[in-house]
Coordinates of C-alpha atoms and ligand atoms in Angstrom, one line a residue:
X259 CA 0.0 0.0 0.0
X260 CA 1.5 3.4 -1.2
X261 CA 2.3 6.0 1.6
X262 CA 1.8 9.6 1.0
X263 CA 4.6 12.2 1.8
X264 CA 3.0 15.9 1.5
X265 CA 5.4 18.9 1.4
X266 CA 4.4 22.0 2.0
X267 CA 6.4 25.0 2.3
X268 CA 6.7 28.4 4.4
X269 CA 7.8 32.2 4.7
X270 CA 8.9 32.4 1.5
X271 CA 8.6 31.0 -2.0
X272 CA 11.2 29.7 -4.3
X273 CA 12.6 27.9 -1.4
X274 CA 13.7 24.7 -3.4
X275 CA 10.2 22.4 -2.7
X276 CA 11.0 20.6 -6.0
X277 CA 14.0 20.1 -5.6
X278 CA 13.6 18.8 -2.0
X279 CA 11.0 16.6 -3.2
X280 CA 13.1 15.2 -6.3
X281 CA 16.5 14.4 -4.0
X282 CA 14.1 12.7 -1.4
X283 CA 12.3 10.9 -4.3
X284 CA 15.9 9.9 -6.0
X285 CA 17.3 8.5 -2.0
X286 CA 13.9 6.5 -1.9
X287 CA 14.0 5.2 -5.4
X288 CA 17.7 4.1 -5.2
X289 CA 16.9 2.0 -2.1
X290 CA 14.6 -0.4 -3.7
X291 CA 11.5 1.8 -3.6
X292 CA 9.0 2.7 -5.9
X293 CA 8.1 6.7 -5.8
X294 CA 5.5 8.6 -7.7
X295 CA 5.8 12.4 -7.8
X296 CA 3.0 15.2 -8.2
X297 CA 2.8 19.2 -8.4
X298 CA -0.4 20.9 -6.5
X299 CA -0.5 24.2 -8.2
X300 CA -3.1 26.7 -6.6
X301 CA -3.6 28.8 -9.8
X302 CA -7.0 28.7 -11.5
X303 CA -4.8 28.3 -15.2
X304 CA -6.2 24.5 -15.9
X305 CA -2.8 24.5 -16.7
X306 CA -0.1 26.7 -17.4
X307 CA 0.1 26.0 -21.0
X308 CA -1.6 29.3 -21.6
X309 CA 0.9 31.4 -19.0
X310 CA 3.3 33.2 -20.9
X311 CA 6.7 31.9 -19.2
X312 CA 7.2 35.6 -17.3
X313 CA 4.8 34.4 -15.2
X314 CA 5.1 30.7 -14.3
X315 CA 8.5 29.9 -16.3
X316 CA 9.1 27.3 -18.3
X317 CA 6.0 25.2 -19.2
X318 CA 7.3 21.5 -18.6
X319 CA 5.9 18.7 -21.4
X320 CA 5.3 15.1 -20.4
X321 CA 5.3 12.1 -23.0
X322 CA 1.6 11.9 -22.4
X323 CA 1.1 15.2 -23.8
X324 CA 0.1 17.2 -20.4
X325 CA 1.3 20.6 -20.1
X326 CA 2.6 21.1 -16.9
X327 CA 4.5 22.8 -13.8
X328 CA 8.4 23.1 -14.2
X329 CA 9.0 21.5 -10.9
X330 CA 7.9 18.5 -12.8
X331 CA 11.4 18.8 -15.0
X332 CA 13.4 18.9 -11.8
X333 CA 11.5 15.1 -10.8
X334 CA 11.9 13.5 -14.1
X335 CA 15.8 14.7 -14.1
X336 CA 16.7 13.3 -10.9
X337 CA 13.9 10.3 -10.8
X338 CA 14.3 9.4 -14.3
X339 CA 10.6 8.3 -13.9
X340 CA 8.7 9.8 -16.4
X341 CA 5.6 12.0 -15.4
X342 CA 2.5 11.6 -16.6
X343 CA -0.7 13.8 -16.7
X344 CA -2.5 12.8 -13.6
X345 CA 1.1 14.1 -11.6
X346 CA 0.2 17.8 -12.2
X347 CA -2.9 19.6 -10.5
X348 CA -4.5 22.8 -10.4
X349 CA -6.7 24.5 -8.9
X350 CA -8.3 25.7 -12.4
X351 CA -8.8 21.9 -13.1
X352 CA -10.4 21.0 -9.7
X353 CA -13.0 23.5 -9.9
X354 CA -13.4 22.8 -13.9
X355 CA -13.8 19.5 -13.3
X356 CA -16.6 20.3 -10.2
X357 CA -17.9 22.5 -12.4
X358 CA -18.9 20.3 -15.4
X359 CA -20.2 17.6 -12.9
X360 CA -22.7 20.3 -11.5
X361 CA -23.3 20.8 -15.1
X362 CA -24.6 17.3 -15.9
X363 CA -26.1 16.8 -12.6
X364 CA -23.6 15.1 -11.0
X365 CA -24.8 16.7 -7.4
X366 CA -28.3 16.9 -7.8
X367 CA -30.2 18.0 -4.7
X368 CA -26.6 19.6 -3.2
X369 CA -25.0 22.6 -2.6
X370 CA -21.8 22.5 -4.3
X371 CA -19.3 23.4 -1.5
X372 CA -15.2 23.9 -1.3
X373 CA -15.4 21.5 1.6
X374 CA -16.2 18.4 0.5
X375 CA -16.5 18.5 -3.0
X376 CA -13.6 20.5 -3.9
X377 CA -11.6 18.5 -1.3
X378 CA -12.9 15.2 -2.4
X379 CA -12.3 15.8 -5.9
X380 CA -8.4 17.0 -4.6
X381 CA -8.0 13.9 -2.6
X382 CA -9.4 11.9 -5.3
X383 CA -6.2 13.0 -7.6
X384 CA -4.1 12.6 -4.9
X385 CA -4.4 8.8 -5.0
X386 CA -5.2 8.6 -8.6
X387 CA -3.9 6.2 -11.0
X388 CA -1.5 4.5 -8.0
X389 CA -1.1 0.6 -7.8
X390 CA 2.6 -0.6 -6.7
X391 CA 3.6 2.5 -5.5
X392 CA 6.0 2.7 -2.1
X393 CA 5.9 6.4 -1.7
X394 CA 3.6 9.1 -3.2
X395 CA 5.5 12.3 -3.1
X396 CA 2.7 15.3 -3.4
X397 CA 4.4 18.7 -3.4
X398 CA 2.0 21.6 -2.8
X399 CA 2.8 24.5 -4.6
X400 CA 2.5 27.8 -2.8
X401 CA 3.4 29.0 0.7
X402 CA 1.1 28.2 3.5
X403 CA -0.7 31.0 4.5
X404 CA -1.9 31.7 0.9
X405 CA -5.6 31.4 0.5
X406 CA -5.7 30.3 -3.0
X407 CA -3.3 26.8 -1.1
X408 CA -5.8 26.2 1.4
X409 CA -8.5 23.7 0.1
X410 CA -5.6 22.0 -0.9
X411 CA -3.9 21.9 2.7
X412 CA -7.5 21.3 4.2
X413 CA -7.3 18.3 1.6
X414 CA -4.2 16.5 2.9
X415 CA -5.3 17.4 6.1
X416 CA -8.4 15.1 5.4
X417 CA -6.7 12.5 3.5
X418 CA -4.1 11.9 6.7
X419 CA -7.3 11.2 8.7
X420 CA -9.0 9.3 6.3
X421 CA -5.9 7.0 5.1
X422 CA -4.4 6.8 8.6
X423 CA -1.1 8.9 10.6
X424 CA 1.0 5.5 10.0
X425 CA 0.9 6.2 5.7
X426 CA 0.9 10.4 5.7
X427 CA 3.7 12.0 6.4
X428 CA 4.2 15.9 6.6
X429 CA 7.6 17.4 5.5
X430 CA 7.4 21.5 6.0
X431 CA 10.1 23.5 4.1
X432 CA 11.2 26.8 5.7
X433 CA 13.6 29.4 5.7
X434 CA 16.1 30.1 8.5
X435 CA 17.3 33.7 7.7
X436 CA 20.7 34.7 9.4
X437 CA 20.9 38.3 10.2
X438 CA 24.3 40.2 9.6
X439 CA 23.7 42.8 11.9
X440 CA 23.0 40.8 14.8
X441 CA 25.6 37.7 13.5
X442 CA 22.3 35.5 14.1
X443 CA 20.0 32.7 12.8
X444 CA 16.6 33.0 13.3
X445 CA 14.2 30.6 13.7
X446 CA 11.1 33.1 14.3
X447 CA 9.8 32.6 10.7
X448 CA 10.1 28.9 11.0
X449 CA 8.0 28.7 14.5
X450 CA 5.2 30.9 12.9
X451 CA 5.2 29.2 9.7
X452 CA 4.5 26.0 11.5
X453 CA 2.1 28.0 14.0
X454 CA 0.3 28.7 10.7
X455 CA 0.4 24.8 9.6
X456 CA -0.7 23.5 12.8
X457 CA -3.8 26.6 12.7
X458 CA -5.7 24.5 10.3
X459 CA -5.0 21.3 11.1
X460 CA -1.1 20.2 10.0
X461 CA 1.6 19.1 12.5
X462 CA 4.6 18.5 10.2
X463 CA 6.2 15.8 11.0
X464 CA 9.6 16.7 9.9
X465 CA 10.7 20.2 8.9
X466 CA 13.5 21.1 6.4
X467 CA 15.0 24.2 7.2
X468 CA 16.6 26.2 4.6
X469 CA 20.0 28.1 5.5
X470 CA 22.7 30.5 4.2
X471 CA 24.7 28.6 6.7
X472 CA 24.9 25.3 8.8
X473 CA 22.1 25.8 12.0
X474 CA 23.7 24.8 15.4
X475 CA 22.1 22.6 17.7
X476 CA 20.7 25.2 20.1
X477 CA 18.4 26.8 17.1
X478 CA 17.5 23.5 15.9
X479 CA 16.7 22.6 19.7
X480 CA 14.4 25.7 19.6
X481 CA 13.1 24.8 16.6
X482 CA 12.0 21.2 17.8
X483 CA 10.5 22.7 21.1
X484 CA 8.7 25.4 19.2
X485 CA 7.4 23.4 16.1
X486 CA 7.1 19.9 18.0
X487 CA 8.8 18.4 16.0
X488 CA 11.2 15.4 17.2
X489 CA 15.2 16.8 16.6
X490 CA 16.4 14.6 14.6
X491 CA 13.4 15.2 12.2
X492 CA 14.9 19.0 11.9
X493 CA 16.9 18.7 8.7
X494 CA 19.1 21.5 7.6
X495 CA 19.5 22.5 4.3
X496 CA 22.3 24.6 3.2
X497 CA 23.1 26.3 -0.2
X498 CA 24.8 23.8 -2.7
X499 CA 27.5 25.1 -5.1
X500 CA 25.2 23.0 -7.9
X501 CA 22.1 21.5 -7.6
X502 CA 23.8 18.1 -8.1
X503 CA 24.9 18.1 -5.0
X504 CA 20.9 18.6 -3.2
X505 CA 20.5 14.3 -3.1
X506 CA 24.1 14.4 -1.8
X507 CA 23.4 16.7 1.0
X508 CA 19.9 15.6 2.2
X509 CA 22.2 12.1 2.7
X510 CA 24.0 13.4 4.7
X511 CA 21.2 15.6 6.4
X512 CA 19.4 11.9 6.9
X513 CA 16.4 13.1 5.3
X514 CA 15.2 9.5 3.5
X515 CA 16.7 7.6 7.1
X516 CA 13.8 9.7 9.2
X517 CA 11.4 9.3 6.4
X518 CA 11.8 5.3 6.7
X519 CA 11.9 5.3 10.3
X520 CA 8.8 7.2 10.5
X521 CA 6.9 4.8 8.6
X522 CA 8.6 1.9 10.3
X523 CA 10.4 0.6 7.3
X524 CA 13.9 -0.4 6.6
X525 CA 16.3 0.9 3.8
X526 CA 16.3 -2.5 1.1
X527 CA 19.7 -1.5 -0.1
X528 CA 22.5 1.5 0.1
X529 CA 21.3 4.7 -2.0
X530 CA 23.9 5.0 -5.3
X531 CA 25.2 8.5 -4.5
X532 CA 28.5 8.2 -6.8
X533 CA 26.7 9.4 -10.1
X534 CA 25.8 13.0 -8.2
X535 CA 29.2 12.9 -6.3
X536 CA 31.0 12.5 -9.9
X537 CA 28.4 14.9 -12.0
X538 CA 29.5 17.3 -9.1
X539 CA 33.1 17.2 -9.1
X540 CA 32.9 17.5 -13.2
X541 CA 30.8 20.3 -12.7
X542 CA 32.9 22.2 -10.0
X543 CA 36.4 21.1 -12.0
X544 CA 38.0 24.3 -13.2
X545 CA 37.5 22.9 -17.0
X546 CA 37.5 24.8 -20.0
X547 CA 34.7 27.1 -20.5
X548 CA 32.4 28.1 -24.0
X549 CA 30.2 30.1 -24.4
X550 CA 26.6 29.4 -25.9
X551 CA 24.6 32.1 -27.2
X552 CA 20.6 31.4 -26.2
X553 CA 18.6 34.1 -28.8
X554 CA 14.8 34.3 -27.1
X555 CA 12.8 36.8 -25.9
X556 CA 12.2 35.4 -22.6
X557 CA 16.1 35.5 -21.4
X558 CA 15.7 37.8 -18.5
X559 CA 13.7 35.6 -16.5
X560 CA 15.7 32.4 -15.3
X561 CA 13.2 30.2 -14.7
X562 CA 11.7 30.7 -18.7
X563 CA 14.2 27.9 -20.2
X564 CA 14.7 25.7 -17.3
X565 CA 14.9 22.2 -18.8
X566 CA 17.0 24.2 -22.1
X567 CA 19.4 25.2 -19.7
X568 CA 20.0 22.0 -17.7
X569 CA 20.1 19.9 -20.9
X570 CA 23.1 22.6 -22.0
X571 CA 24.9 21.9 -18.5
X572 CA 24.6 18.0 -19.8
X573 CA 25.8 18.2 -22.7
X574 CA 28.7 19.7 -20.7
X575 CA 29.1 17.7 -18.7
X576 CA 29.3 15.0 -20.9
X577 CA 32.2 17.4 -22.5
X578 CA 34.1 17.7 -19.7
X579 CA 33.2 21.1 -20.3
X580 CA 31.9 24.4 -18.8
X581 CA 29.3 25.7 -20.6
X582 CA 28.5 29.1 -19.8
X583 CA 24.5 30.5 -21.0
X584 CA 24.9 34.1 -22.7
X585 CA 21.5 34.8 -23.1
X586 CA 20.6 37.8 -25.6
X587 CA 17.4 39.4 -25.9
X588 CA 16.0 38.7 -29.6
X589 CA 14.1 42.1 -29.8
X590 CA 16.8 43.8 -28.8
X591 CA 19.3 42.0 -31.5
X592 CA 19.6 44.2 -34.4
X593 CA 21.0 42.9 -37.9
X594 CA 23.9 45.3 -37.9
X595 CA 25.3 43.9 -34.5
X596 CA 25.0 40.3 -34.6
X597 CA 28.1 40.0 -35.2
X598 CA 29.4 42.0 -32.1
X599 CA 27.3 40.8 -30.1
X600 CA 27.8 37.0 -31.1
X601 CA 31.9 37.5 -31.2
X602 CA 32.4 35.4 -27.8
X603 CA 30.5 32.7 -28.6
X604 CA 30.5 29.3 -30.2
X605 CA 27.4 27.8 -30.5
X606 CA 24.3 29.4 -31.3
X607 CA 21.3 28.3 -30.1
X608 CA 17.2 30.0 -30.9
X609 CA 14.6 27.9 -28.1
X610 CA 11.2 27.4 -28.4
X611 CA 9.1 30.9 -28.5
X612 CA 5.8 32.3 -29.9
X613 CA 4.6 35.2 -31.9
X614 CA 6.4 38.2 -33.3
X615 CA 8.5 40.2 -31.5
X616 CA 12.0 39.0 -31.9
X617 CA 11.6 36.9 -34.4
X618 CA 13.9 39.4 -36.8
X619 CA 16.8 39.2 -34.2
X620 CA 16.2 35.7 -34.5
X621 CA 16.6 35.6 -37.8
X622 CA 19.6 37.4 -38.3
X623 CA 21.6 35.2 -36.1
X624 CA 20.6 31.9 -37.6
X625 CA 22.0 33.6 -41.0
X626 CA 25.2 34.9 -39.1
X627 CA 25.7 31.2 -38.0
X628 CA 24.9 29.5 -41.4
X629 CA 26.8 31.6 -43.2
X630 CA 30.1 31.9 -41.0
X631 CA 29.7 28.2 -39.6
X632 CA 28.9 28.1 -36.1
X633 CA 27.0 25.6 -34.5
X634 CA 23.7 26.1 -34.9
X635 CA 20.7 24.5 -32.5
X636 CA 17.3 25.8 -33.0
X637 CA 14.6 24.3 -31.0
X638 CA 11.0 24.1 -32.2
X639 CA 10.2 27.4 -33.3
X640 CA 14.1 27.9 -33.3
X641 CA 13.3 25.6 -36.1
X642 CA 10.5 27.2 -37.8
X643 CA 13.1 29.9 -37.7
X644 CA 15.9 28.9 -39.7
X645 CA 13.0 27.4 -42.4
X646 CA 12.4 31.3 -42.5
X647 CA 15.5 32.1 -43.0
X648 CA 16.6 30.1 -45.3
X649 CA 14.0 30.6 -47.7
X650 CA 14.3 34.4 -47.6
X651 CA 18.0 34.5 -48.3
X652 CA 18.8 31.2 -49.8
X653 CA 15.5 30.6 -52.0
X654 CA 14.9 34.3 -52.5
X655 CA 11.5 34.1 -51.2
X656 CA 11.3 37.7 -49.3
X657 CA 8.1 37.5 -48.1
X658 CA 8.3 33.9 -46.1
X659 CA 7.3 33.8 -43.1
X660 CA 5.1 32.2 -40.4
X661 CA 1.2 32.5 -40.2
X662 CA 1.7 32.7 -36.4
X663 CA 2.2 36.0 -37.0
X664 CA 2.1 37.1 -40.6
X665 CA -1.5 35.9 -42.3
X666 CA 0.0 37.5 -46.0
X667 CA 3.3 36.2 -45.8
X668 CA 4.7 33.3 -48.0
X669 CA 3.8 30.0 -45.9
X670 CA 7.2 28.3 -45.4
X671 CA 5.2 27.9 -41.9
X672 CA 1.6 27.5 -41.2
X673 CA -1.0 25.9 -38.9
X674 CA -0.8 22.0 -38.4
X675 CA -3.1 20.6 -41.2
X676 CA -3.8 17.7 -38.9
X677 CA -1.8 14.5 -36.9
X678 CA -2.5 11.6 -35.5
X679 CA -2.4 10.6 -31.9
X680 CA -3.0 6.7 -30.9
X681 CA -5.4 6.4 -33.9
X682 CA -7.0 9.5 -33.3
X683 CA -7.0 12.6 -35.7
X684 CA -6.4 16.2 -34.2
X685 CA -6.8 19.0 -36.5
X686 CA -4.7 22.3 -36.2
X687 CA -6.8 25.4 -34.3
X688 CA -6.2 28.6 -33.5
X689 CA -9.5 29.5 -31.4
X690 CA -9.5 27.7 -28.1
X691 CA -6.0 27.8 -27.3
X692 CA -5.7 25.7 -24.0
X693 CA -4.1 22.1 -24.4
X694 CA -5.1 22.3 -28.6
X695 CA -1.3 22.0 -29.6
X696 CA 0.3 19.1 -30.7
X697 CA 1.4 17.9 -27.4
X698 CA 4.0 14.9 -26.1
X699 CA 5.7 12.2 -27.4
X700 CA 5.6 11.3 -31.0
X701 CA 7.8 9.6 -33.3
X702 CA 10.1 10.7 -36.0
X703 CA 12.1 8.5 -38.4
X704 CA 15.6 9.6 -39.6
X705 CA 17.1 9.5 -42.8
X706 CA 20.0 7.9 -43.9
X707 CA 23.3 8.9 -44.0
X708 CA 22.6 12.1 -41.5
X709 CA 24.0 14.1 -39.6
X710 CA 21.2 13.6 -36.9
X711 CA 20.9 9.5 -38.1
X712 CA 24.8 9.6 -36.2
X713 CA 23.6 11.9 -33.4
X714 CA 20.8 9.1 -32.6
X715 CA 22.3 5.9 -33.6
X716 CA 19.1 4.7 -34.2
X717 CA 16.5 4.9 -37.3
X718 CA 13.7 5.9 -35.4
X719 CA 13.2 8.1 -32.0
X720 CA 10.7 9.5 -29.6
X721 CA 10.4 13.1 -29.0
X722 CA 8.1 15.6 -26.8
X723 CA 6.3 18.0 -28.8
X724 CA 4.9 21.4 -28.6
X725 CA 3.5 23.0 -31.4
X726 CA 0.8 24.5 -33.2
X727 CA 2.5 25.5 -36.2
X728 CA 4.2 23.1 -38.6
X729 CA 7.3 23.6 -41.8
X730 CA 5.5 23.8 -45.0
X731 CA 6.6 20.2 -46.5
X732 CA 5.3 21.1 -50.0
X733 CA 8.3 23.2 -50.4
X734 CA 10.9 20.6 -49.1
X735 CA 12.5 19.9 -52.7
X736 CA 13.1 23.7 -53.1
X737 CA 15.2 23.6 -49.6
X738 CA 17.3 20.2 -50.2
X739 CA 17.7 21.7 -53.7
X740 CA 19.6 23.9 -51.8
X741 CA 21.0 22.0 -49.2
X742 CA 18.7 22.1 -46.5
X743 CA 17.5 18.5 -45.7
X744 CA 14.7 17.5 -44.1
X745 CA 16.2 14.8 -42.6
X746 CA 13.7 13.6 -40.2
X747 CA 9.8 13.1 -40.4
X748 CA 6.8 12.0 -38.9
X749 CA 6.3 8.2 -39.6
X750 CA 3.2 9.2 -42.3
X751 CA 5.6 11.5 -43.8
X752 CA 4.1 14.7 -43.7
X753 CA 5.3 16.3 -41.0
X754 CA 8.7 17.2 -41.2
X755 CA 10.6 16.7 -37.5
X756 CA 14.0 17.5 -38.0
X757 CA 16.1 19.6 -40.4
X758 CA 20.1 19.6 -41.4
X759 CA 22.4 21.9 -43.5
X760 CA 24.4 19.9 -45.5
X761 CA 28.5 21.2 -45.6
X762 CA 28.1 22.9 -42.3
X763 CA 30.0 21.8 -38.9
X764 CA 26.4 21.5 -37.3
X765 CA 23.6 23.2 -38.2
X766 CA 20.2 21.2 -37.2
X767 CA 16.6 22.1 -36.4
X768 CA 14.2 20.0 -34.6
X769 CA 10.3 20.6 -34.5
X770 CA 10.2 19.0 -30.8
X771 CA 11.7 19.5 -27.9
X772 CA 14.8 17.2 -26.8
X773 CA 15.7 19.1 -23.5
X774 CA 12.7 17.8 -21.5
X775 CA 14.1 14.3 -22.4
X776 CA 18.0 15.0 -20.8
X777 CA 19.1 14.3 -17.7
X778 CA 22.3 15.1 -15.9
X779 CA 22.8 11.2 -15.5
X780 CA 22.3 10.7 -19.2
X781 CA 22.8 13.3 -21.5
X782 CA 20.6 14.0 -24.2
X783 CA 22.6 13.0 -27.2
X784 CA 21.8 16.3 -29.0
X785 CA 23.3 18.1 -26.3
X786 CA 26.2 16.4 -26.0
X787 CA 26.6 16.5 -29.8
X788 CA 26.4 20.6 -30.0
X789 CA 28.6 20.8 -27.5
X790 CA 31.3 18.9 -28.5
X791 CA 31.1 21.0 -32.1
X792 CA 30.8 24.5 -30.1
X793 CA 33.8 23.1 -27.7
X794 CA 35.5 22.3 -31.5
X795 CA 35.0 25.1 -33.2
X796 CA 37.8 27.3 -33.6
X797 CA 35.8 30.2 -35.7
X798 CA 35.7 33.7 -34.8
Ligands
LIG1042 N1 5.0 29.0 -31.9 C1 5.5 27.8 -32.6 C2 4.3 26.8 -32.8 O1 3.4 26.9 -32.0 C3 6.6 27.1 -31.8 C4 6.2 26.6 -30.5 C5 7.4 26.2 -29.6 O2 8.5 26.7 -29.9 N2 7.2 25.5 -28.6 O3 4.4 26.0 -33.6

């Protein structure tokens, strides 16, 4: 029977929940246990597929197709178990789904009420879709004291009583601010944090306190009197040089030890921590550095290309190489200083974006790389991109462009005509915009004798998508003309998936999106190809 580990957090957000949850996930999966993973997000998005990444960040793609909460990334990186679309909550998708059974009757005679149909209908996802689980790791987004968190607080809060104390567990994440001016830790946030907690219901059983520096016994003394919470189950957390090293240090911290003990189990073999313990020596080796430039108009905001930029450390790491991200702002990119502003780097690299602005910048570096060979990655509508480009200033076609944002333009990209999912046929939409893209994991087959054929060594792969646009394939004979291949497609053959400049160093496009699938245990072999040709090339 699965056991249920909620984590909640406190004072302040951004404390490292995820990551928390994915090291504890990672020490229980590596000692013979089975461990699910979900996100609670209290936002009434159904899901952030429609935020624009400023808001949320990065919108995180599972093979099933679900467009969900980035923390997810961070799960599937250090699990390796993939996530599927009943890990990712919100509360949007609670009351939508309430909302419809009204609808069709579903309550007849009843007021619909937050408590218990909106809790019912939370604790209903919380155990959904379970069978051989161990451990069910249910991370709440938010900070407690939020009110948009609390039906879903007052839902665990429930579910402990209704599945038993001896298969919940509470883990509460706070912070433990040190003050300069008085050279002190405090632990007054953490005691009213859990004050808050315990207000509606929640004793945590163990508390994970976040720290600028190690906490000494007599705080964490004050902080088990204060919170009720046993000692041992205080577990510091202290900044880590690389997030690498977070499973690593919540070892050492006994986090998984007090988690088994409190449910009475033992450990079935010794967690593996040598991959982190390597990963993190590579990665804190003085080793050579490059530079990648990342063209998007969402650089400012670090959480907007999460899973982009940890599949870039991979690939590094998998170099034995520093990779360092210069991002540049696409709108800000004007023709006549791409090559200034692109001098330090040597690999190029356009992300996945929407709609106009930018796209010119955009453009103009994927013609600065083509033309003086630089590695070039674009990603999705990185992609759609370089299609653009090259048919403007290769095929002469001035007018090409994209009907994302250009309905008079020359179609080298347009709407998805339609695809196939398990048998099923989705047609391409502009109107209702929520979850209409073509989402998850679909196959492409490669070509032989490519570049990407040698990349994959394989004929066929699996990729996530996400995309609402696809490259016009009735032109393709005009590009490889040219030498632009398509050199990978959808298995029916319409829909190109990957392109490839022919008497380049590297120069690929793919329609989907590789870095969801990378992980700092196994680099994505894209990755790891670009950078090897950026650590290679010698340009400038
Ligand atoms: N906007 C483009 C499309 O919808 C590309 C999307 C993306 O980069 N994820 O097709």
């Amino acid at each position: 029977m699965a056991r249920y580990i909620f984590v909640t957090g406190g004072v302040v957000s951004s404390l490292g929940k995820g990551l928390s949850s994915a090291s504890l996930a990672y020490l229980l999966k590596s000692q013979g246990y089975k461990v699910r993973i979900r996100k609670m997000d209290p936002y009434l998005n159904v899901d952030p597929g429609t935020m624009s990444p400023f808001q949320h960040g990065e919108v995180f793609v599972t093979d099933d197709g679900a467009e969900t909460d980035l923390d997810l990334g961070h799960y599937e990186r250090f699990t390796n178990i993939s996530s599927k679309q009943s890990d990712n909550i919100t509360t949007g998708k609670i009351y939508s789904d309430v909302i419809k059974m009204e609808r069709q009757g579903g309550y007849l005679g009843k007021t619909v009420q937050v408590i218990p149909h909106i809790t019912d209908r939370i604790k209903k996802f919380i155990s959904k879709d379970i069978s051989n689980e161990d451990f069910v790791i249910c991370e709440i987004g938010g900070t407690v004291g939020d009110i948009e968190s609390l039906p879903f607080l007052e839902a665990i809060r429930q579910f402990s009583n209704d599945h038993g104390r001896s298969r919940s567990l509470f883990v509460h994440l706070t912070l433990v601010p040190f003050m300069k001016s008085s050279d002190e830790i405090k632990t007054k946030p953490t005691q009213h944090s859990v004050k808050e907690l315990r207000s509606i219901g929640i004793q945590p059983d163990i508390v994970i306190c976040r720290s600028e520096q190690h906490i000494p016994l007599e705080q964490r003394k004050k902080i088990s009197l204060f919170c009720n919470v046993d000692i041992e189950n205080v577990i510091e957390t202290v900044d880590v040089k690389t997030i690498y090293e977070a499973p690593i240090s919540f070892y050492n911290q006994k986090l998984d030890k007090q988690v088994l003990k409190y449910f009475k189990i033992k450990s079935k073999k010794k967690p593996n921590l040598n991959p982190w313990k390597n990963i993190t020596s590579t990665v804190l080796k003085n080793n050579k550095e490059i530079n990648i430039g990342i063209i998007g108009k969402y650089v400012n905001l670090k959480d907007a290309y999460k899973s982009l930029d940890e599949a870039l450390t991979h690939g590094g790491i998998a170099n034995n190489v520093k990779v360092n991200l210069v991002r540049i702002e696409s709108d800000k990119l004007k023709k006549n200083e791409v090559s200034k502003k692109l001098k330090s780097v040597s690999g190029i690299l356009i992300p996945g974006g929407f709609g106009k602005r930018g796209t010119e910048g955009k453009i103009a570096a994927i013609k600065f790389a083509r033309e003086k060979k630089i590695p070039f990655f674009g990603i999705c509508f990185g992609m759609q991109m370089a299609i653009i480009e090259f048919a403007r200033n290769k095929l002469n076609i001035k007018n090409a462009s994209s009907t994302e944002f250009d309905k008079k333009c020359f179609p080298v990209i347009g709407l998805i005509h339609e695809w196939n999912r398990n048998g099923k046929v989705f047609k391409g939409t502009e109107k209702n915009l929520g979850g209409t893209m073509r989402l998850g994991l679909y196959t492409a087959k490669l070509k032989n004798n490519s570049a990407i054929k040698k990349i994959y060594k394989s004929n066929e792969i699996k990729e996530r998508h996400r995309h609402r646009y696809e490259v016009n394939n009735n032109q393709r004979s005009k590009f490889e003309k040219k030498g632009l291949i398509f050199s990978g497609m959808s298995p029916d053959n319409k829909l190109p998936e990957i392109i490839e400049l022919k008497n380049h160093p590297w120069f690929i496009g793919v329609q989907f999106h590789p870095e969801f699938k990378s992980r700092p245990l196994s680099p994505h072999p894209l990755f790891k190809s670009f950078i090897k040709a950026s650590k290679n090339y010698h340009g400038k």
